[in-house]
Coordinates of C-alpha atoms and ligand atoms in Angstrom, one line a residue:
X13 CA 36.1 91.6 25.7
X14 CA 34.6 94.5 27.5
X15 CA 36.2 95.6 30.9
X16 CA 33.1 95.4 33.2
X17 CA 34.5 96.8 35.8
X18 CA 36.4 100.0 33.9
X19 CA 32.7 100.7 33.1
X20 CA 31.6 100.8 36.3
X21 CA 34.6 102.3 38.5
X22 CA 36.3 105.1 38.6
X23 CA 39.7 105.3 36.6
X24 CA 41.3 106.8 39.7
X25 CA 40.7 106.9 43.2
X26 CA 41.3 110.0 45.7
X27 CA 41.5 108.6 49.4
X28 CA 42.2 110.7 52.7
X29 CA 44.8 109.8 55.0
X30 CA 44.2 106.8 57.2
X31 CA 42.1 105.0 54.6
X32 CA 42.6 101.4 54.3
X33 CA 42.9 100.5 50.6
X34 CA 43.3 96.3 51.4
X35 CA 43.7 94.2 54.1
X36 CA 45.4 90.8 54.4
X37 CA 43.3 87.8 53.3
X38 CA 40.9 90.4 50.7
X39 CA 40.3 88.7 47.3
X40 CA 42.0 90.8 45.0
X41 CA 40.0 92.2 42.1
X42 CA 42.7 95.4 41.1
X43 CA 46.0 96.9 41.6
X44 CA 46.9 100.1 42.0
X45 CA 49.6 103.2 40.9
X46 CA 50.3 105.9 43.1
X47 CA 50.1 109.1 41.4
X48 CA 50.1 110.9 44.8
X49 CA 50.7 110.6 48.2
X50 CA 52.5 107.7 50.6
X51 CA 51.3 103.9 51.3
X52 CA 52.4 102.0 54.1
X53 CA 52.5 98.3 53.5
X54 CA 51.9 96.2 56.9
X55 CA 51.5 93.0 58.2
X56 CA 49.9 92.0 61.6
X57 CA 52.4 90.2 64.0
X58 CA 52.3 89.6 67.6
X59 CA 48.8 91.1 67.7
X60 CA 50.9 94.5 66.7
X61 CA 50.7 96.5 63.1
X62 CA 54.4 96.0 61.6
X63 CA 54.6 98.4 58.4
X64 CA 57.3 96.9 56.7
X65 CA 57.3 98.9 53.3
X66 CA 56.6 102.3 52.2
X67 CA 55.4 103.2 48.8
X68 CA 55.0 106.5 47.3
X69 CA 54.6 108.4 43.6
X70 CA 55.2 105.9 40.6
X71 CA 55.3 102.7 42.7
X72 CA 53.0 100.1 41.8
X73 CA 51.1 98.2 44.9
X74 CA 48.8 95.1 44.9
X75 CA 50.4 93.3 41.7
X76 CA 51.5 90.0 42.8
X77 CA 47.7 89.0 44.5
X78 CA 46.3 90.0 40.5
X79 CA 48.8 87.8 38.5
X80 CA 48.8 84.4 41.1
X81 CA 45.2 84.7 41.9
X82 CA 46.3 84.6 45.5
X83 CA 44.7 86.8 48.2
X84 CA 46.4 89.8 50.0
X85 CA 49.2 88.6 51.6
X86 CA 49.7 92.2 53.4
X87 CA 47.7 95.7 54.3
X88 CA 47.8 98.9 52.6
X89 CA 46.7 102.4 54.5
X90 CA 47.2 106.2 53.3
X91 CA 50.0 107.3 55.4
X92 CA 49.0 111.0 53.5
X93 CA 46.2 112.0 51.1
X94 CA 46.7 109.7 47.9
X95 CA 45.7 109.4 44.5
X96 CA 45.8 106.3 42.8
X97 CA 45.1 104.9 39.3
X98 CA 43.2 101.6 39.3
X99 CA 43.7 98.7 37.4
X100 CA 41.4 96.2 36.5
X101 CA 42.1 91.8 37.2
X102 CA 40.7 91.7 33.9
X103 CA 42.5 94.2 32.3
X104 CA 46.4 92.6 33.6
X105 CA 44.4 89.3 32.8
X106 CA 44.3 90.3 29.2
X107 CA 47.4 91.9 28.6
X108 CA 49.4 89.2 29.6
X109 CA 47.3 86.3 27.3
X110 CA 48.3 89.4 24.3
X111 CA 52.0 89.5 25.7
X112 CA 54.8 87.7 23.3
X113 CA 54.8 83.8 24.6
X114 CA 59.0 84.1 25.5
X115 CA 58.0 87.3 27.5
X116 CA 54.7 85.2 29.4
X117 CA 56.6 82.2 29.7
X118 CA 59.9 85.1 31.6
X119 CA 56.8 86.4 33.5
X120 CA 55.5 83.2 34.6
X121 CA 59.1 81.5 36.5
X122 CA 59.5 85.0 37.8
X123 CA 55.8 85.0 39.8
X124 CA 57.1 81.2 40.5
X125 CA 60.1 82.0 41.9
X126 CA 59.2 85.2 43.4
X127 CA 56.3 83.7 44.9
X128 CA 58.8 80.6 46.3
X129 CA 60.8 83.2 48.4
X130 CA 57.9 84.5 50.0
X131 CA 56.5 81.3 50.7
X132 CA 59.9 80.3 52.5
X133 CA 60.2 83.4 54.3
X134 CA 57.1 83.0 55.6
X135 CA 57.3 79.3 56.6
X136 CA 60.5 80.5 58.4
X137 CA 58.3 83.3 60.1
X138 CA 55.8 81.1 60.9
X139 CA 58.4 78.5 62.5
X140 CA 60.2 81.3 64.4
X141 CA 56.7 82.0 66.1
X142 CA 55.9 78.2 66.9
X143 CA 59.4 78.0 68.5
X144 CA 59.6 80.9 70.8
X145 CA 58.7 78.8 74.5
X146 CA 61.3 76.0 73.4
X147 CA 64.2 76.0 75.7
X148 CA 66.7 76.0 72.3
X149 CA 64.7 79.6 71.5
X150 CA 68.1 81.4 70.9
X151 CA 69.7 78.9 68.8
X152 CA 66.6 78.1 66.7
X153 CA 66.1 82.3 66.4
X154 CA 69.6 82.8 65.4
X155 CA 69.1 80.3 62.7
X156 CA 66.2 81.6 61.9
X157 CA 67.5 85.0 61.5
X158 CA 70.2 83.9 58.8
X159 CA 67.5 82.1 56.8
X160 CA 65.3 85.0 56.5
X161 CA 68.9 87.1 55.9
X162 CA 69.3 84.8 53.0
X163 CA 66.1 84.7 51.6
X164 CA 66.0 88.5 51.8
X165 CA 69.2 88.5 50.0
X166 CA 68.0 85.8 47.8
X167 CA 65.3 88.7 47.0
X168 CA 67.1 91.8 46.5
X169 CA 69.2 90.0 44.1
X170 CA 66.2 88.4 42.2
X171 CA 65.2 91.5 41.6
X172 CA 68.4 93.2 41.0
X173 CA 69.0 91.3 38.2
X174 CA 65.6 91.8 36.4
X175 CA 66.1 95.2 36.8
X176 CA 69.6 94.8 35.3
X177 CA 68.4 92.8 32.5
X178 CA 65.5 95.0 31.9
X179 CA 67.3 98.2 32.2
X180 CA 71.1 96.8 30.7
X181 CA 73.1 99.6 29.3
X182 CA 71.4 102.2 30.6
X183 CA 72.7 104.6 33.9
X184 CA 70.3 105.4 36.7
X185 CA 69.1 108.8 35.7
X186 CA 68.1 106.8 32.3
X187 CA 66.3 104.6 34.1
X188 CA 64.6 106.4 36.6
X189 CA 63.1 109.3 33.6
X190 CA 62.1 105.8 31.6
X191 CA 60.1 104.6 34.5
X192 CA 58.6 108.0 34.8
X193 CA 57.7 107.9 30.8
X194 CA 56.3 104.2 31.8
X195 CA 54.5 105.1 33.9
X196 CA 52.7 107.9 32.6
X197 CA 52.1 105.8 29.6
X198 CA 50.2 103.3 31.6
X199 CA 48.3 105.9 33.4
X200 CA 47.6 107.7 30.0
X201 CA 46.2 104.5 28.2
X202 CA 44.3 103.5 30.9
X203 CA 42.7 106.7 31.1
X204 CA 41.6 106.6 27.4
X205 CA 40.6 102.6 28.0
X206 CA 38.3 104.0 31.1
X207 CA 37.2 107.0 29.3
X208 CA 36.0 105.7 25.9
X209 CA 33.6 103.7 27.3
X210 CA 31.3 106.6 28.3
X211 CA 32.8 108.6 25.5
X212 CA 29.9 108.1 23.4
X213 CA 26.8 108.6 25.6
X214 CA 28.9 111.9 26.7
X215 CA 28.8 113.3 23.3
X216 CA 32.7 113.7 23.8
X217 CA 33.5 112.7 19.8
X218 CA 33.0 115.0 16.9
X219 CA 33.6 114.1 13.1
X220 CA 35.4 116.4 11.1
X221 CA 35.9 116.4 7.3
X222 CA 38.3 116.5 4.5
X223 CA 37.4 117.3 1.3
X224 CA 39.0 115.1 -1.7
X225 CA 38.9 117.2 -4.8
X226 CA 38.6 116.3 -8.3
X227 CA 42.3 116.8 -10.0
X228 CA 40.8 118.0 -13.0
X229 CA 38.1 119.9 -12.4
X230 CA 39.9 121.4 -8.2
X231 CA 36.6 120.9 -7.0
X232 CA 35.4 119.1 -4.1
X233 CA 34.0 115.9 -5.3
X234 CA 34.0 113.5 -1.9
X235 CA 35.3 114.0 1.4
X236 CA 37.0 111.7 4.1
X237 CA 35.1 111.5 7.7
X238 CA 37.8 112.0 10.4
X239 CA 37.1 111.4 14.2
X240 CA 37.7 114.0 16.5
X241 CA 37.9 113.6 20.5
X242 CA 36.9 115.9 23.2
X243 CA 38.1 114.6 26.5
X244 CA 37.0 116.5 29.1
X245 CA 40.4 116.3 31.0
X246 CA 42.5 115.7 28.2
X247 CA 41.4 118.1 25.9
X248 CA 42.0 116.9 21.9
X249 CA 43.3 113.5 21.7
X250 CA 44.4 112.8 18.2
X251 CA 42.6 109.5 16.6
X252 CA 46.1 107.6 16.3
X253 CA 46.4 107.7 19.9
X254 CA 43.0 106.0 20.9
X255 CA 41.7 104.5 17.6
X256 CA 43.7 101.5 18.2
X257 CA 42.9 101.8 22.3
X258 CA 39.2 101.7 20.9
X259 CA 40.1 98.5 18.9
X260 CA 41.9 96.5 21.6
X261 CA 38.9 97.1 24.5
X262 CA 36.1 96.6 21.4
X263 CA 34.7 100.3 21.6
X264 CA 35.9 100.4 18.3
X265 CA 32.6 99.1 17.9
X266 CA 29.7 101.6 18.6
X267 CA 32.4 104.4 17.2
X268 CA 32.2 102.7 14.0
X269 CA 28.3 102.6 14.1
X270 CA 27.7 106.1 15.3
X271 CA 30.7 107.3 12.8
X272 CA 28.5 105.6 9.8
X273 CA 25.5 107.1 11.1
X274 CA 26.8 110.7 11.4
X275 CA 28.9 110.7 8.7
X276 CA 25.8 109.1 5.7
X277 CA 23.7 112.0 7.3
X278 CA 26.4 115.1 7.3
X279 CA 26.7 113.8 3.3
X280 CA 22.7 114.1 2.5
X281 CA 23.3 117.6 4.3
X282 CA 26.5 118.1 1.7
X283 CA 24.8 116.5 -1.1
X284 CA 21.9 119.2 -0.6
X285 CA 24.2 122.3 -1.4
X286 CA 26.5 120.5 -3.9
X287 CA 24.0 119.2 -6.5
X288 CA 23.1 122.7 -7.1
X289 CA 26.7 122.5 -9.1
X290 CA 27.1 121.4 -12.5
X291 CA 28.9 118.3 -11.8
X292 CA 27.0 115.0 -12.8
X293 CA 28.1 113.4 -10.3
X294 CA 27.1 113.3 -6.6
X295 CA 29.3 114.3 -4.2
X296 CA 30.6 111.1 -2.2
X297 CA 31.9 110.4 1.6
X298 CA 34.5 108.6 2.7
X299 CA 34.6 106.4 6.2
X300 CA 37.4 104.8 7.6
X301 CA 36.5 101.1 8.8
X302 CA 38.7 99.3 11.4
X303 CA 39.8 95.2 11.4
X304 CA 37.8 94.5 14.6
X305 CA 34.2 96.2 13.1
X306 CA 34.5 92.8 10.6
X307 CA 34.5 90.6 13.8
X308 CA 31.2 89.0 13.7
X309 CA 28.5 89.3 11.3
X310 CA 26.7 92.8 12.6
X311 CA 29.0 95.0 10.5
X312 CA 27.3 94.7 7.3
X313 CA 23.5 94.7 9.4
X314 CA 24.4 98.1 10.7
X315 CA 25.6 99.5 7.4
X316 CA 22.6 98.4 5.4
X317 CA 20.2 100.0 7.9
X318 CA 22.1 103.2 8.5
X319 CA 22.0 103.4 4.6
X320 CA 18.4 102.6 4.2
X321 CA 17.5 104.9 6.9
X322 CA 19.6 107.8 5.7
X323 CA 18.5 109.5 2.0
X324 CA 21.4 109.0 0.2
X325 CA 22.6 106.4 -2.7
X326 CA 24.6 104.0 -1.4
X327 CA 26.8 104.1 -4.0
X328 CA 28.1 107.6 -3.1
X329 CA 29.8 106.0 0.1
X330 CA 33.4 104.4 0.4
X331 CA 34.2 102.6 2.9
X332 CA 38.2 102.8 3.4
X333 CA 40.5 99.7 4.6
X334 CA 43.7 99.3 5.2
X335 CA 46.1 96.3 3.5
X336 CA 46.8 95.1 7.0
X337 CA 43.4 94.4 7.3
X338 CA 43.2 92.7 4.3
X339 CA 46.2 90.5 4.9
X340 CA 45.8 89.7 8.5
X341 CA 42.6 87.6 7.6
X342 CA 42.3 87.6 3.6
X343 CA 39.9 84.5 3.6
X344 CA 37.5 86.7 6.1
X345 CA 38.0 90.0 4.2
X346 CA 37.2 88.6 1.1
X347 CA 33.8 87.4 2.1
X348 CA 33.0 90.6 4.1
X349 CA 33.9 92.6 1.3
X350 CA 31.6 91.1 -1.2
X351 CA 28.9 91.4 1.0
X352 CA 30.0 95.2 1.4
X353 CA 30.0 95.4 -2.9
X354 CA 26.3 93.9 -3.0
X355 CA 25.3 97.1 -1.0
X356 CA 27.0 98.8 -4.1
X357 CA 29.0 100.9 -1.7
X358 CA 32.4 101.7 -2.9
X359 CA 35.7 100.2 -1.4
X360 CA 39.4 101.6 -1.1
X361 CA 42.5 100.6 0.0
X362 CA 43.9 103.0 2.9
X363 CA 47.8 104.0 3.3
X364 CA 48.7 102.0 -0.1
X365 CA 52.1 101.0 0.2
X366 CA 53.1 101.3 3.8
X367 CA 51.6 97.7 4.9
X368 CA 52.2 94.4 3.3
X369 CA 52.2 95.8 -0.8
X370 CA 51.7 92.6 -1.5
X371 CA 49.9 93.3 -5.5
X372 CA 48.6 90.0 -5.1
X373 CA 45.1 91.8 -3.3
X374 CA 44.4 93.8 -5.9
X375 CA 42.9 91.3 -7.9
X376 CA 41.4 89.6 -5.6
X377 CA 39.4 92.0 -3.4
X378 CA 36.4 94.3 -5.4
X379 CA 38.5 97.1 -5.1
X380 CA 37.0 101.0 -6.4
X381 CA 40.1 102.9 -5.5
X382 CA 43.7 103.5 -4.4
X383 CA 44.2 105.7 -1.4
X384 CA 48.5 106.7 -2.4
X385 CA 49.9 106.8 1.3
X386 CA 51.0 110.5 2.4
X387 CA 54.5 108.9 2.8
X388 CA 54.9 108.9 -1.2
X389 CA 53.7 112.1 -1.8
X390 CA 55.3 114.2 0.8
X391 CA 59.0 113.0 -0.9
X392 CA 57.8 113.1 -3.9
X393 CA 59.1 116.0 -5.4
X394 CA 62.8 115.9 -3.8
X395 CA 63.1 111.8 -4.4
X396 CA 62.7 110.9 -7.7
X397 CA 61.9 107.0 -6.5
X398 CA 59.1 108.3 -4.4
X399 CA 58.1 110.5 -8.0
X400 CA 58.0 106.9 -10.1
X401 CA 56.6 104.8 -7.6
X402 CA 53.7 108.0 -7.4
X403 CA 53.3 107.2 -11.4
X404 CA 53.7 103.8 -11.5
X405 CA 51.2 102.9 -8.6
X406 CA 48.4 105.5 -10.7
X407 CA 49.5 103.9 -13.8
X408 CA 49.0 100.2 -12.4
X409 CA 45.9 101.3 -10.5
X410 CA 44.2 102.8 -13.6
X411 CA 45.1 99.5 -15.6
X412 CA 43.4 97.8 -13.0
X413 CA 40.1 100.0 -13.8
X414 CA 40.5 101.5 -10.4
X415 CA 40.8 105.4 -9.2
X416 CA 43.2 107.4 -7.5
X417 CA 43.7 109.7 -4.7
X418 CA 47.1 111.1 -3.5
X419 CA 47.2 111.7 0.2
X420 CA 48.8 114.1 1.7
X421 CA 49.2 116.8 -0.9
X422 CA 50.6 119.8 0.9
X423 CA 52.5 122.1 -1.9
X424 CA 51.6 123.5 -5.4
X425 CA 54.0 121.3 -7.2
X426 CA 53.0 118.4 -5.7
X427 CA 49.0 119.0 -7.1
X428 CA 50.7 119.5 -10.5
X429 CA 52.7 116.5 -10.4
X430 CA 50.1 114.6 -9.7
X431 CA 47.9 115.8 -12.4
X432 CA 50.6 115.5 -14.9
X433 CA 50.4 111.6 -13.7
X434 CA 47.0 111.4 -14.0
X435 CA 46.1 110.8 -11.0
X436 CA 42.3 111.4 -10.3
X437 CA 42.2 113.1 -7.0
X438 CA 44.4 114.8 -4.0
X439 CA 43.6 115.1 -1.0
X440 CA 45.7 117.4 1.3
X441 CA 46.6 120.7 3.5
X442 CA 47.1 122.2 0.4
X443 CA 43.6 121.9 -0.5
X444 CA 42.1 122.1 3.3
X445 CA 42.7 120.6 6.5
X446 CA 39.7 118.4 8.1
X447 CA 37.1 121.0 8.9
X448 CA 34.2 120.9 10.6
X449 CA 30.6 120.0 9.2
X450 CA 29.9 124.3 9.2
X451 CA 33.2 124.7 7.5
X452 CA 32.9 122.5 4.4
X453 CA 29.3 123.4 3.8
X454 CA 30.5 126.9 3.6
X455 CA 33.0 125.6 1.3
X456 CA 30.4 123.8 -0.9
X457 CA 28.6 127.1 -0.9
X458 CA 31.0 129.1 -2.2
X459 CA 31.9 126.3 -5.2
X460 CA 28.1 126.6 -6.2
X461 CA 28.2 130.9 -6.0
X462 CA 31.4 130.7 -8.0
X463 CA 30.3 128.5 -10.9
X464 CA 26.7 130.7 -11.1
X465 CA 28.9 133.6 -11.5
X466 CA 30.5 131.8 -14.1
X467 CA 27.4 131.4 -15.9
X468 CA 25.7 134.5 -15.8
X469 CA 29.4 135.9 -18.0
Ligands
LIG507 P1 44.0 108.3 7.6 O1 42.8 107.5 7.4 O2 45.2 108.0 6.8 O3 43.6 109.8 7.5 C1 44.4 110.8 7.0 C2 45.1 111.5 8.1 O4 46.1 112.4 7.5 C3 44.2 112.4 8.9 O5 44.8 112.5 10.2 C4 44.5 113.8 8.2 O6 44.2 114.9 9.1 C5 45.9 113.7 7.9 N1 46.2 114.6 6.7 C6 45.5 114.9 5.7 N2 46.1 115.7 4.8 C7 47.3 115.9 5.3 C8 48.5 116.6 4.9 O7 48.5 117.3 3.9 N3 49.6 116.6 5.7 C9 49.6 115.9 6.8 N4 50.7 115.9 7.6 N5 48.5 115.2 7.3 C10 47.4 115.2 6.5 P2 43.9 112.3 11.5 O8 42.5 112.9 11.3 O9 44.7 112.6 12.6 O10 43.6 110.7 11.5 C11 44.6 109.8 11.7 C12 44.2 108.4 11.5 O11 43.2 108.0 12.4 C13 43.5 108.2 10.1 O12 44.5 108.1 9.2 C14 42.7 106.9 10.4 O13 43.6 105.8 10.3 C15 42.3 107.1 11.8 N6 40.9 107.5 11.9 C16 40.4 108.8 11.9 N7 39.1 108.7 11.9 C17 38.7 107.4 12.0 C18 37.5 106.8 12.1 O14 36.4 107.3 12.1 N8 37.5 105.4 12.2 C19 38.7 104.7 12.1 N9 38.7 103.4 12.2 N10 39.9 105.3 12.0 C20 39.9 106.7 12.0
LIG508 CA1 41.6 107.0 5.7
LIG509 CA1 45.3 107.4 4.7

């Protein structure tokens, strides 16, 4: 589900001093973090402003109307200049239908009970105020007094013991830097959930390119599209950070379409300078394809007319996927992979060995090739199991008429190692980092100058 409203608001809000942010009785659509700046929480009594709370950096403000659907049961105004970090009904709404059912089911008697003390307190408020001309006034107000005393204590010691519970074994200082790390890891996703949305239309992402080279031969025969992010306030934020953001608020989506699109194009501009090599075969691209692009049936729409509109053979692309995608929903993956195989698009399996490794996919998915997780390879040559489960995974791969590539090859012996196994291709740092479009077409060039000087000795 999209956020609507992340789309439309700002992700944070700067407010002068004196602004009110809610007042009792509002419908509550958000709540809010204070990244700077002071809050005072009030309630209106006696036709007088009583601010009974103050809230400042890292506190949260405006929860509890969001998760009981209630209104505003109090007022917030700047007490200073403040920033704030919004966050979506919607957005709480969602993360607590994704939260483990023990911790919804904690979260729920918590709101309940949390909810029952302020409801008393304010019963006994309300009762206090309905009582003040009655001749017993004193008696009734000094019993008053202890109830809300015992309510309040009630409170503290509610939450005391979630804290405690939440934060056992650990001291104060402990607790106070994890908040801090909390919270900025709220803030940060949130940012990246608000900012991917206009991401695309703010040409913000980039793709950036790997080459996978031919063991054999060393020369470039494919290359793996990576996505690169240019936030304007964050500067570079790695794929691993908001790839699986982009999956959870559905982004994921138009990435995946416009990362098809400009990665079939950048290969007929590849494919341009490389057939000028001797090499029969066509240089090929490589694009990584996420669990949620399967979701409905546009995926393999969009891929057949990015393909037919683009001039290259379809079988010179390979679409990569991981095992977890393959297990999660095997009986969907195996349909949607056929259909992908009737393109006659190539298929690979992503990070081989670190998901489920359960062998029992490889027969039964149409898959072209083996993608030997960097996690092998990198130990490789100083643990001799990582060394024989290198082999035996090429061996078994090969038997199963499938290719190869190692991952992650960063040292000379590792390239040889390989080759000794047979395995078809590497990909690495040893070879070349993901470059830029301008980068691996110099690359390409320089393959093509080479091999003509070869042929004029
Ligand atoms: P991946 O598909 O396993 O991609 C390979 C990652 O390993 C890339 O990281 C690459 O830069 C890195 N790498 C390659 N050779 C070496 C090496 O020799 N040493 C080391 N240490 N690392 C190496 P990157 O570009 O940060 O991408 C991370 C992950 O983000 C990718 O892992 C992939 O899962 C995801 N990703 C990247 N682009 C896309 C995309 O367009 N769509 C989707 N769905 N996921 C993407
Ligand atoms: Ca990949
Ligand atoms: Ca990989």
């Amino acid at each position: 589900m999209r956020h609507d409203i992340m789309k439309q608001t700002e992700f944070k809000k700067k407010l002068p001093v004196n602004t009110v942010i809610f007042t009792e009785g509002d419908l509550a659509d958000c709540a809010y973090i204070i990244e700077t700046g002071v809050i005072g929480i009030s309630i209106q009594k006696d036709g007088n402003r009583l601010v009974i709370a103050e809230l400042r950096d890292g506190d949260l403000l405006g929860e509890m109307a969001l998760i009981d659907d209630q209104a505003r049961n109090a007022t917030a105004t700047t007490l200073s200049d403040v920033e704030l970090i919004i966050i979506p009904k919607e957005y709480i709404e969602k993360k607590i239908k994704q939260a483990d059912p023990t911790l919804r089911f904690f979260l729920q008697v918590i709101m309940e009970r949390y909810r029952d003390v302020h409801t008393r307190l304010k019963h006994v408020v309300k009762h206090l105020g309905n009582n003040q001309d009655h001749d017993d006034t004193r008696n009734i107000y000094n019993d008053t007094k202890d109830v809300v005393k015992m309510l309040a204590e009630e409170y503290v010691q509610m939450q005391e013991r979630i804290m405690a519970a939440l934060n056992s074994s650990s001291t104060e200082q402990e607790n106070h830097s994890r908040h801090d790390q909390e919270l900025k890891y709220t803030a940060d996703i949130l940012n990246l959930d608000y900012s991917l949305h206009s991401a695309i239309e703010n040409r913000e992402f980039e793709l950036y390119y790997q080459p996978i080279v031919d063991l054999t031969s060393d020369r470039i025969a494919g290359c793996e599209a990576l996505i690169r992010w240019h936030h304007p306030k964050l500067g570079f934020v790695s794929p691993i950070d908001f790839i699986p953001v982009a999956e959870e608020n559905g982004t994921i989506i138009p990435i995946g379409e416009w990362v098809i699109t400009e990665a079939c194009q950048a290969l007929y501009r590849f494919q341009q300078v490389a057939f000028q090599r001797r090499s029969e075969d066509n240089m090929y691209m490589s694009i990584n394809l996420s669990a949620r692009q399967f979701e409905g049936d546009d995926l393999l729409v969009k891929i057949e007319r990015i393909l037919n509109e683009t001039p290259i053979s379809n079988k010179d692309v390979k679409f990569e996927i991981t095992e977890t995608l393959l297990m999660s929903n095997p009986e969907l993956a195996a349909i949607s992979l056929d259909k992908l195989k009737k393109l006659d698009v190539s298929l690979a399996i992503d990070d081989f060995g670190t998901g489920y490794s359960s062998f029992s996919y490889l027969n039964r998915f149409p898959i072209d090739t083996l993608k030997i997780d960097r996690a092998f390879v990198h130990t490789m040559c100083e643990n001799e199991k990582s060394e024989t489960i290198v082999h035996s995974l090429s061996d078994l791969a090969h038997s199963l008429h499938m290719n190869v590539i190692a991952e992650g090859i960063e040292i000379e012996e590792e390239r040889d190692r390989l080759k000794k196994f047979g395995c078809d291709y590497g990909q690495g740092y040893y070879y070349s980092k993901p470059v830029t479009e301008d980068v691996l077409l110099t690359m390409l060039a320089e393959e093509v100058r080479t091999e003509n000087k070869l042929k004029v000795i």
